[in-house]
PDB file of C-alpha atoms in Angstrom:
ATOM      1  CA  UNK A   5     -44.180-190.079 302.252  1.00  0.00           C
ATOM      2  CA  UNK A   6     -44.469-187.687 299.510  1.00  0.00           C
ATOM      3  CA  UNK A   7     -40.875-186.166 299.215  1.00  0.00           C
ATOM      4  CA  UNK A   8     -40.376-182.277 298.489  1.00  0.00           C
ATOM      5  CA  UNK A   9     -37.487-180.594 296.729  1.00  0.00           C
ATOM      6  CA  UNK A  10     -36.437-177.668 299.030  1.00  0.00           C
ATOM      7  CA  UNK A  11     -34.166-175.959 296.514  1.00  0.00           C
ATOM      8  CA  UNK A  12     -37.147-175.750 293.978  1.00  0.00           C
ATOM      9  CA  UNK A  13     -40.306-175.390 295.993  1.00  0.00           C
ATOM     10  CA  UNK A  14     -38.807-172.486 298.205  1.00  0.00           C
ATOM     11  CA  UNK A  15     -38.041-170.009 295.509  1.00  0.00           C
ATOM     12  CA  UNK A  16     -40.184-167.364 296.150  1.00  0.00           C
ATOM     13  CA  UNK A  17     -39.870-163.532 294.105  1.00  0.00           C
ATOM     14  CA  UNK A  18     -40.469-160.674 296.988  1.00  0.00           C
ATOM     15  CA  UNK A  19     -41.922-157.381 294.669  1.00  0.00           C
ATOM     16  CA  UNK A  20     -39.975-153.987 295.095  1.00  0.00           C
ATOM     17  CA  UNK A  21     -43.663-152.807 297.257  1.00  0.00           C
ATOM     18  CA  UNK A  22     -43.436-155.478 299.208  1.00  0.00           C
ATOM     19  CA  UNK A  23     -39.621-154.927 299.726  1.00  0.00           C
ATOM     20  CA  UNK A  24     -40.383-150.778 300.533  1.00  0.00           C
ATOM     21  CA  UNK A  25     -43.208-150.971 302.442  1.00  0.00           C
ATOM     22  CA  UNK A  26     -43.090-149.745 306.038  1.00  0.00           C
ATOM     23  CA  UNK A  27     -45.975-151.159 307.334  1.00  0.00           C
ATOM     24  CA  UNK A  28     -45.360-154.550 306.439  1.00  0.00           C
ATOM     25  CA  UNK A  29     -41.657-154.435 307.174  1.00  0.00           C
ATOM     26  CA  UNK A  30     -42.878-153.631 311.081  1.00  0.00           C
ATOM     27  CA  UNK A  31     -45.474-156.963 310.568  1.00  0.00           C
ATOM     28  CA  UNK A  32     -42.441-158.576 310.424  1.00  0.00           C
ATOM     29  CA  UNK A  33     -40.459-157.150 312.612  1.00  0.00           C
ATOM     30  CA  UNK A  34     -42.723-157.554 315.524  1.00  0.00           C
ATOM     31  CA  UNK A  35     -43.743-161.237 314.054  1.00  0.00           C
ATOM     32  CA  UNK A  36     -39.786-162.220 314.725  1.00  0.00           C
ATOM     33  CA  UNK A  37     -39.831-160.109 318.058  1.00  0.00           C
ATOM     34  CA  UNK A  38     -42.517-162.376 319.037  1.00  0.00           C
ATOM     35  CA  UNK A  39     -40.942-164.967 318.114  1.00  0.00           C
ATOM     36  CA  UNK A  40     -38.211-164.940 319.538  1.00  0.00           C
ATOM     37  CA  UNK A  41     -40.150-163.680 323.006  1.00  0.00           C
ATOM     38  CA  UNK A  42     -41.949-167.496 322.792  1.00  0.00           C
ATOM     39  CA  UNK A  43     -39.370-169.939 322.143  1.00  0.00           C
ATOM     40  CA  UNK A  44     -37.386-167.894 324.989  1.00  0.00           C
ATOM     41  CA  UNK A  45     -39.752-167.753 327.230  1.00  0.00           C
ATOM     42  CA  UNK A  46     -40.395-171.955 326.533  1.00  0.00           C
ATOM     43  CA  UNK A  47     -36.986-172.225 327.399  1.00  0.00           C
ATOM     44  CA  UNK A  48     -36.465-170.170 330.202  1.00  0.00           C
ATOM     45  CA  UNK A  49     -39.889-170.744 332.348  1.00  0.00           C
ATOM     46  CA  UNK A  50     -39.069-174.492 333.135  1.00  0.00           C
ATOM     47  CA  UNK A  51     -35.353-173.185 334.488  1.00  0.00           C
ATOM     48  CA  UNK A  52     -37.023-170.594 336.555  1.00  0.00           C
ATOM     49  CA  UNK A  53     -39.745-172.882 337.995  1.00  0.00           C
ATOM     50  CA  UNK A  54     -36.607-175.837 339.066  1.00  0.00           C
ATOM     51  CA  UNK A  55     -34.948-172.908 340.102  1.00  0.00           C
ATOM     52  CA  UNK A  56     -37.810-171.091 342.587  1.00  0.00           C
ATOM     53  CA  UNK A  57     -38.583-174.715 343.701  1.00  0.00           C
ATOM     54  CA  UNK A  58     -34.790-175.406 344.878  1.00  0.00           C
ATOM     55  CA  UNK A  59     -33.127-172.104 345.907  1.00  0.00           C
TER      56      UNK A  59
END
């Protein structure tokens, strides 16, 4: 297995255009919201199914 040094491998620079672009920031915000919804629904659905069966 190959060893990857995370301290040096993940350092990236962001240009000012990227940081100030409203469309890119909106895309990133929607991506975070979609990720949160997927994780939340993956945790809630099994609990809701068990709850609906038990009660």
